PDB file of N, CA and C in Angstrom:
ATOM      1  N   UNK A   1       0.842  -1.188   0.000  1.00  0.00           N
ATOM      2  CA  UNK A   1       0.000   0.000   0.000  1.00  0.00           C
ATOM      3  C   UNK A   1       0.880   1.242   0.000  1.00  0.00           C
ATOM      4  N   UNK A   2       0.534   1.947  -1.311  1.00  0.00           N
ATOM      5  CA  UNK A   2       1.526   3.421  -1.344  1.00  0.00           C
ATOM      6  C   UNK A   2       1.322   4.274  -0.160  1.00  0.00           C
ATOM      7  N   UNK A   3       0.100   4.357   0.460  1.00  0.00           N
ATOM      8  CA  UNK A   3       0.155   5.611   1.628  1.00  0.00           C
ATOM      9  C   UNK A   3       0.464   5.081   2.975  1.00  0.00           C
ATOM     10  N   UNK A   4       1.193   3.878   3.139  1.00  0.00           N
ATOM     11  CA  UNK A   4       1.500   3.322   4.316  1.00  0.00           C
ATOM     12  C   UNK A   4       2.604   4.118   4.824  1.00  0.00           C
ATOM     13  N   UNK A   5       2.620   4.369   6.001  1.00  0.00           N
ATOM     14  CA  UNK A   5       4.113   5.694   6.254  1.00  0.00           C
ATOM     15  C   UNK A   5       5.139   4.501   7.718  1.00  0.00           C
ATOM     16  N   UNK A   6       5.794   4.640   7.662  1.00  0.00           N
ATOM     17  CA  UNK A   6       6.373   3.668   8.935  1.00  0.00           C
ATOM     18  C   UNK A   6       6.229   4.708   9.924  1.00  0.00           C
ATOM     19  N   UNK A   7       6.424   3.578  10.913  1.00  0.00           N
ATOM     20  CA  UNK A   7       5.633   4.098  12.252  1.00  0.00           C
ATOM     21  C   UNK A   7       6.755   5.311  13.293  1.00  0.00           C
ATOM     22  N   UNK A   8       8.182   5.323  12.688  1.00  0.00           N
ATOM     23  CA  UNK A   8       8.900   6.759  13.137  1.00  0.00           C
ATOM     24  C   UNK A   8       8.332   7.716  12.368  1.00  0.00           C
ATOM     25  N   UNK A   9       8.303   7.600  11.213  1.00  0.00           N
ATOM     26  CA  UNK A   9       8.107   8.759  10.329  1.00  0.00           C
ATOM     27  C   UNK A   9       6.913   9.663  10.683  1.00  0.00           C
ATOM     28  N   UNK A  10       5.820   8.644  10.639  1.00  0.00           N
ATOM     29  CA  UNK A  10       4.086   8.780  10.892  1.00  0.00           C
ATOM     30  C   UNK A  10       4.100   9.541  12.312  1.00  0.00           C
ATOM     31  N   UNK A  11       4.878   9.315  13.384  1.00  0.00           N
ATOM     32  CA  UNK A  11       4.941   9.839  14.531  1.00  0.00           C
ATOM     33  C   UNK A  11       5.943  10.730  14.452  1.00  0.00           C
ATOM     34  N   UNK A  12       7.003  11.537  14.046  1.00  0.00           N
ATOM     35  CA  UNK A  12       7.706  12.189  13.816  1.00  0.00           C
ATOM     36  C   UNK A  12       6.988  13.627  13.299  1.00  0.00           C
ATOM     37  N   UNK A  13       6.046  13.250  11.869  1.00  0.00           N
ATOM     38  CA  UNK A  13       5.021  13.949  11.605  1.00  0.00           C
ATOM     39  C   UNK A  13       4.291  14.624  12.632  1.00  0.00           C
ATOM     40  N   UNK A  14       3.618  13.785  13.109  1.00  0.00           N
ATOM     41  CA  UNK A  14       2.553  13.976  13.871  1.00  0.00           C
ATOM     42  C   UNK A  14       2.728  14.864  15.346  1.00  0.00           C
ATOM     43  N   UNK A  15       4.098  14.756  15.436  1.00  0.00           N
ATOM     44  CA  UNK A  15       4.554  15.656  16.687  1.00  0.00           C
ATOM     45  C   UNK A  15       4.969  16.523  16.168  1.00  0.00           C
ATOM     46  N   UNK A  16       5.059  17.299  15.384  1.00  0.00           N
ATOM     47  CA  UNK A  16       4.986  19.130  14.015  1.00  0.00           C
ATOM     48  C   UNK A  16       4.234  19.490  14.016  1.00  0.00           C
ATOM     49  N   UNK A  17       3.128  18.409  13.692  1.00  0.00           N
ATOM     50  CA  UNK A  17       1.759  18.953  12.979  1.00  0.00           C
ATOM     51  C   UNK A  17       1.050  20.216  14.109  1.00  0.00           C
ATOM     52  N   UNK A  18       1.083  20.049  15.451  1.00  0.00           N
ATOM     53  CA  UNK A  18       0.490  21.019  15.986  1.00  0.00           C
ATOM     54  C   UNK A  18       1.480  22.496  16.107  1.00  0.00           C
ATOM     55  N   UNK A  19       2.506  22.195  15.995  1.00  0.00           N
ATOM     56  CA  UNK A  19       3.359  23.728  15.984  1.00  0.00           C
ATOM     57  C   UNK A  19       3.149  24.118  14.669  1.00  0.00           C
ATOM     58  N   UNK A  20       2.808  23.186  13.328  1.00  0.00           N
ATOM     59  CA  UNK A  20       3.244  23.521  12.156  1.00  0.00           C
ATOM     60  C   UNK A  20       1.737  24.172  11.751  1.00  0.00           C
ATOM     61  N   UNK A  21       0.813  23.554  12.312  1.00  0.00           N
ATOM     62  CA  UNK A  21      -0.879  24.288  11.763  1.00  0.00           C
ATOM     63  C   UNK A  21      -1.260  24.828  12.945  1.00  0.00           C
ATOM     64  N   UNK A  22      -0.986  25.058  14.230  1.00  0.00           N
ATOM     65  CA  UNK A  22      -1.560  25.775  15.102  1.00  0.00           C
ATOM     66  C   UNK A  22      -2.796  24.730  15.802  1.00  0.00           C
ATOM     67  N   UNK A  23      -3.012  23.704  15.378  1.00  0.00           N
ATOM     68  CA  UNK A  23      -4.099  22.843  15.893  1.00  0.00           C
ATOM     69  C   UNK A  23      -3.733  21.774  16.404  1.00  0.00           C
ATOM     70  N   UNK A  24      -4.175  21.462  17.732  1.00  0.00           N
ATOM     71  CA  UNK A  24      -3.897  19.511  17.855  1.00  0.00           C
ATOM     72  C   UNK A  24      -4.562  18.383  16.844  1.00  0.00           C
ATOM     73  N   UNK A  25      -4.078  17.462  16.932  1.00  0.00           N
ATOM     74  CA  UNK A  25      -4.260  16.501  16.435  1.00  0.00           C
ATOM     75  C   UNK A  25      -5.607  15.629  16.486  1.00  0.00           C
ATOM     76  N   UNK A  26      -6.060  15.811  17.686  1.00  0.00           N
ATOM     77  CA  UNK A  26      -7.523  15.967  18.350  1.00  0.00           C
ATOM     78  C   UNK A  26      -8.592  16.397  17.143  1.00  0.00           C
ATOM     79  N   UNK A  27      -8.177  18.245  16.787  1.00  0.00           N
ATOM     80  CA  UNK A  27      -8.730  18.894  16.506  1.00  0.00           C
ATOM     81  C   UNK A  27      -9.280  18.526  14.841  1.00  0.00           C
ATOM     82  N   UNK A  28      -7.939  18.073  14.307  1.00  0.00           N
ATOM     83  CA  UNK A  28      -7.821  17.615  13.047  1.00  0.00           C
ATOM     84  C   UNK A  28      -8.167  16.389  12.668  1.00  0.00           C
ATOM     85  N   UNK A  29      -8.628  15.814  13.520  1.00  0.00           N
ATOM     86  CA  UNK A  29      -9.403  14.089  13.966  1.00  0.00           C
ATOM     87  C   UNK A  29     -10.638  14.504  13.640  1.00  0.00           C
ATOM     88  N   UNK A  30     -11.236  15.449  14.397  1.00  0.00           N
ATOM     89  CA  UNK A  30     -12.656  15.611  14.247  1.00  0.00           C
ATOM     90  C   UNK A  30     -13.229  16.186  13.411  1.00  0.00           C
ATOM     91  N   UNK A  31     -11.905  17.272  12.600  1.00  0.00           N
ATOM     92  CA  UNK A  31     -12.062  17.415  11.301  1.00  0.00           C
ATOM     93  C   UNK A  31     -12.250  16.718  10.097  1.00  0.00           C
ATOM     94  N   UNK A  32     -11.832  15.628  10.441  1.00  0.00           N
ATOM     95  CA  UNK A  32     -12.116  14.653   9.137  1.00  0.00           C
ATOM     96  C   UNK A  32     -12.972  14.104   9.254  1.00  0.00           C
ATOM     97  N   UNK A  33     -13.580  13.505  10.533  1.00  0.00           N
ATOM     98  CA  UNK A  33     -14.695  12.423  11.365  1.00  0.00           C
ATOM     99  C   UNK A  33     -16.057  13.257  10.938  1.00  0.00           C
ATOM    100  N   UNK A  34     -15.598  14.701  10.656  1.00  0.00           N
ATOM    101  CA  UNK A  34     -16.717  15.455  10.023  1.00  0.00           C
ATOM    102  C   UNK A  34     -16.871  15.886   8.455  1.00  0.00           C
ATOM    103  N   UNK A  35     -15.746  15.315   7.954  1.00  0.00           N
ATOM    104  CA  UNK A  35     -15.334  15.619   6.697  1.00  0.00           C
ATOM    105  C   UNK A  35     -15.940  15.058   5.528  1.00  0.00           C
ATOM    106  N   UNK A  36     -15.348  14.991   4.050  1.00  0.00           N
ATOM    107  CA  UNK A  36     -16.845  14.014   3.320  1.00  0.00           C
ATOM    108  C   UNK A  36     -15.943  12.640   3.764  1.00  0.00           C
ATOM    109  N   UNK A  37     -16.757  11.779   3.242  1.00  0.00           N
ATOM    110  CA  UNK A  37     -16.309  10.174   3.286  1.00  0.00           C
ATOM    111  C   UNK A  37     -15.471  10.180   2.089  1.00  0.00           C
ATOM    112  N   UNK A  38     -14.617   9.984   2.086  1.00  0.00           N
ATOM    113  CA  UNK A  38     -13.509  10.092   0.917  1.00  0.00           C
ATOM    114  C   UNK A  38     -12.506   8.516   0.636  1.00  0.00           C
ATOM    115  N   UNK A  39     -11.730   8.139  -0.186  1.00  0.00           N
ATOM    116  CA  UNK A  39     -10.816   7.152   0.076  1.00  0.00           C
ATOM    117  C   UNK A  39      -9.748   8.018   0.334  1.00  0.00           C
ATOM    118  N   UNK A  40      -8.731   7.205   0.929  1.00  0.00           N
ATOM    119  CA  UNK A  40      -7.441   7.275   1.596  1.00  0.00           C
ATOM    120  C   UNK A  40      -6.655   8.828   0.906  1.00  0.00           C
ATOM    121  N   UNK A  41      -6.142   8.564  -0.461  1.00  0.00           N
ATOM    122  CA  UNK A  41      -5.844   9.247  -0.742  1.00  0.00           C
ATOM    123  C   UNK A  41      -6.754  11.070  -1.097  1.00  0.00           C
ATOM    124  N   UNK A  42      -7.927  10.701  -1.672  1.00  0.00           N
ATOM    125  CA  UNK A  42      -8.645  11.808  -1.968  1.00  0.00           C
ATOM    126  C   UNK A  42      -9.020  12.648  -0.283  1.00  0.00           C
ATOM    127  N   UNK A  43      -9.295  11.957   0.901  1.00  0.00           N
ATOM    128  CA  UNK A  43      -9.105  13.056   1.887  1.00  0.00           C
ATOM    129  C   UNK A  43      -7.665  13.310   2.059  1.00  0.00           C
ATOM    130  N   UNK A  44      -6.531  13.181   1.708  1.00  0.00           N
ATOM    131  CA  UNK A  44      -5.311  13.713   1.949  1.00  0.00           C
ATOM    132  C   UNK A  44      -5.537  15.159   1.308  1.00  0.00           C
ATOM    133  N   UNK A  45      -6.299  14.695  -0.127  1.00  0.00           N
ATOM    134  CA  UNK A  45      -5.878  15.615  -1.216  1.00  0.00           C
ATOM    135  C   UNK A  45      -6.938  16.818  -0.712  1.00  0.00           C
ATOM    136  N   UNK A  46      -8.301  16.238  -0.541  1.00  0.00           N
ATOM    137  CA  UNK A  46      -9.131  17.125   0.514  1.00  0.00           C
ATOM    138  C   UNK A  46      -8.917  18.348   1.674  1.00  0.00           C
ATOM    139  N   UNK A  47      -7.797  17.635   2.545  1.00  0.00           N
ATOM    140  CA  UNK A  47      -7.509  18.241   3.441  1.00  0.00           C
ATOM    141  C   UNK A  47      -6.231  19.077   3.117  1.00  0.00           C
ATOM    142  N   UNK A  48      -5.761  18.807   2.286  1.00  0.00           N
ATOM    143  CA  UNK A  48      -4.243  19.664   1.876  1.00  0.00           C
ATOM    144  C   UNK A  48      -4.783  20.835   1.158  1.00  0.00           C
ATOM    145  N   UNK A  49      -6.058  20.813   0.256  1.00  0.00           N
ATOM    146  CA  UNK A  49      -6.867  22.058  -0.115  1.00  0.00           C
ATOM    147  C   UNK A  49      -7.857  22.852   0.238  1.00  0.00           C
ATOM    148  N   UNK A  50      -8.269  22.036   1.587  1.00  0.00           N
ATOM    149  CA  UNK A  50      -9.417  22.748   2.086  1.00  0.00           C
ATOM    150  C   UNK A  50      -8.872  23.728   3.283  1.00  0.00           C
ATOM    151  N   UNK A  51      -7.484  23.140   3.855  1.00  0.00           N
ATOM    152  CA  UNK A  51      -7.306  23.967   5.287  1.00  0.00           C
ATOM    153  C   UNK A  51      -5.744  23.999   4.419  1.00  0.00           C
ATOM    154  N   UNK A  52      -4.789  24.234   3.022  1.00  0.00           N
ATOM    155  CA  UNK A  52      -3.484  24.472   2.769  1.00  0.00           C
ATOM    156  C   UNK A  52      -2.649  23.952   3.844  1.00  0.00           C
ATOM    157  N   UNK A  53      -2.772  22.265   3.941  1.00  0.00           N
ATOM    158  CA  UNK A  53      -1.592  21.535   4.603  1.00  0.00           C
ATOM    159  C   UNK A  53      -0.639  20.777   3.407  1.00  0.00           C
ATOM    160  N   UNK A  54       0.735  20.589   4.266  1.00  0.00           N
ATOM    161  CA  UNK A  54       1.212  19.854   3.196  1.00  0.00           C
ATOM    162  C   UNK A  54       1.054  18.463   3.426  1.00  0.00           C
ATOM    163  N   UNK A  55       1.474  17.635   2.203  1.00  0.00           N
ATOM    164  CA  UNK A  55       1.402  16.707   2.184  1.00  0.00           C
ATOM    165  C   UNK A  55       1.406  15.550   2.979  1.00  0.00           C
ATOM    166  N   UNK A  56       2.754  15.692   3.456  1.00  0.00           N
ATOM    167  CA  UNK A  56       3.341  14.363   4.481  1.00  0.00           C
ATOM    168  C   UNK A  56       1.911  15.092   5.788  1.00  0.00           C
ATOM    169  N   UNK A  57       1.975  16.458   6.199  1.00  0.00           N
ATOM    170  CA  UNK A  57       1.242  16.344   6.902  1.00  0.00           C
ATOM    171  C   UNK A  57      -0.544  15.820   7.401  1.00  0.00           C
ATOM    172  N   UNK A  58      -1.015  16.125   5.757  1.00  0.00           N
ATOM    173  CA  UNK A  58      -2.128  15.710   5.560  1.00  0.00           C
ATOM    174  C   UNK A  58      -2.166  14.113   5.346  1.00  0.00           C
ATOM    175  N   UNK A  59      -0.968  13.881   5.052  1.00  0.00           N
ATOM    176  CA  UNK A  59      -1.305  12.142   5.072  1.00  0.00           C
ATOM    177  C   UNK A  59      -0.971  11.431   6.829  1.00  0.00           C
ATOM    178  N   UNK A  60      -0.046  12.015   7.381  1.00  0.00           N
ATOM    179  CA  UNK A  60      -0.010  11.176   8.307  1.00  0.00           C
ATOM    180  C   UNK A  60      -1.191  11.739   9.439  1.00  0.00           C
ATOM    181  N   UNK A  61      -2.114  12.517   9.240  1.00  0.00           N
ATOM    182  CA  UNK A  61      -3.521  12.974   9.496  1.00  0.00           C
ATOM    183  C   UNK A  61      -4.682  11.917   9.093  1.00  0.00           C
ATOM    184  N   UNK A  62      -4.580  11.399   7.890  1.00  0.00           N
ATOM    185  CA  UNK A  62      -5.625  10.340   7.783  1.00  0.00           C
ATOM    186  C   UNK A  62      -5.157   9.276   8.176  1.00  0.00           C
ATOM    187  N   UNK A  63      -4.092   9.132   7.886  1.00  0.00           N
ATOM    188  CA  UNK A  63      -3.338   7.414   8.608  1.00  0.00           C
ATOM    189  C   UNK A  63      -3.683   7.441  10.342  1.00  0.00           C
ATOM    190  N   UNK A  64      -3.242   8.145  10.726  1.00  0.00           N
ATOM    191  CA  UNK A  64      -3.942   8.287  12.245  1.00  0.00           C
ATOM    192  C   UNK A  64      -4.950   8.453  12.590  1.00  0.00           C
ATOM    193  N   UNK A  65      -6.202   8.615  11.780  1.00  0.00           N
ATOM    194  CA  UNK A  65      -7.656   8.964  11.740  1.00  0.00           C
ATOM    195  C   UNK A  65      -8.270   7.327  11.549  1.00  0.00           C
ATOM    196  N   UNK A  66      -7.583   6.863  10.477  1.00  0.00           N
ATOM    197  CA  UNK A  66      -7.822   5.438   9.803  1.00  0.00           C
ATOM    198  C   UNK A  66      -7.362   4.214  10.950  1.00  0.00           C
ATOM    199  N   UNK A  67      -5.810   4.630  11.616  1.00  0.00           N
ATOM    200  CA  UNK A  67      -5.347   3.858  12.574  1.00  0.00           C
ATOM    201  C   UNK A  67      -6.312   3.516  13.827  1.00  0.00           C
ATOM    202  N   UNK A  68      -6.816   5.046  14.145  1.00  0.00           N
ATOM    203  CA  UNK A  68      -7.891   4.845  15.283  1.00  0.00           C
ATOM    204  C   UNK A  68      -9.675   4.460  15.355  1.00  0.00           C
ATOM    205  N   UNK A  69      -9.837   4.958  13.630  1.00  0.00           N
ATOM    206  CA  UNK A  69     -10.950   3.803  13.677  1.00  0.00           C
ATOM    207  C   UNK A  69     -10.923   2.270  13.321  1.00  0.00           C
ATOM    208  N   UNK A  70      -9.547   1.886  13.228  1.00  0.00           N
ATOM    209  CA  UNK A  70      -9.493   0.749  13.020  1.00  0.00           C
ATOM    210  C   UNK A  70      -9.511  -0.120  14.602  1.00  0.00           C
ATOM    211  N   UNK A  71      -9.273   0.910  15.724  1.00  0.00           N
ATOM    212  CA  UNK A  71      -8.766   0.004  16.699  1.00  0.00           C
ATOM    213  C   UNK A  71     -10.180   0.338  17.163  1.00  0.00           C
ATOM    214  N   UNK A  72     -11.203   1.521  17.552  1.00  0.00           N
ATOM    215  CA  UNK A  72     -12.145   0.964  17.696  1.00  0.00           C
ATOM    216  C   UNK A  72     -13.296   0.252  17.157  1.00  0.00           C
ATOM    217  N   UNK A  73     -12.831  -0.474  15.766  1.00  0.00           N
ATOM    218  CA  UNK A  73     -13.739  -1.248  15.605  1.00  0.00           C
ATOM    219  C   UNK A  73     -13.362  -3.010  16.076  1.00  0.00           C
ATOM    220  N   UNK A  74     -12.002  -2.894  16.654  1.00  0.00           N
ATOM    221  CA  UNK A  74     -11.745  -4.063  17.135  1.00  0.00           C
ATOM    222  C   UNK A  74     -12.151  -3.959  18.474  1.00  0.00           C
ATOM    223  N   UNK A  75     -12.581  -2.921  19.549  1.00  0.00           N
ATOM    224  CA  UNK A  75     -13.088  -3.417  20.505  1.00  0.00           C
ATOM    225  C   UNK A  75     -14.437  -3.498  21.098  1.00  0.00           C
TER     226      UNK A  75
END
């Protein structure tokens, strides 16, 4: 899978993202959880034009969105 990010990188990201957009990660969770229903890539592309994020940041934003509804649908 092309948008798979390893798990330093994905977290490396993800600890910027709030100095780099001014928002937690929280914030940008519930942004998407409210966002359209999109596939993987098209909310990257979504969110990189709707709020001007970059890339790596908007992707490791859905990978962590995707990561955590994956774990609560396992419990």
């Amino acid at each position: 899978m092309s948008h798979v990010l390893s798990e330093e990188t994905h977290r490396n990201l993800l600890a910027r993202i709030p100095q780099c957009t001014g928002r937690e990660i929280s914030d940008w969770l519930r942004t998407v959880e409210e966002g359209p229903a999109l596939r993987f890539e098209e909310k990257v592309s979504w969110l990189r034009h709707e709020y001007d994020l970059a890339y790596g940041h908007a992707k490791a934003i859905i990978h962590e969105y995707d990561l955590r509804r994956a774990a609560r649908k396992l419990l």
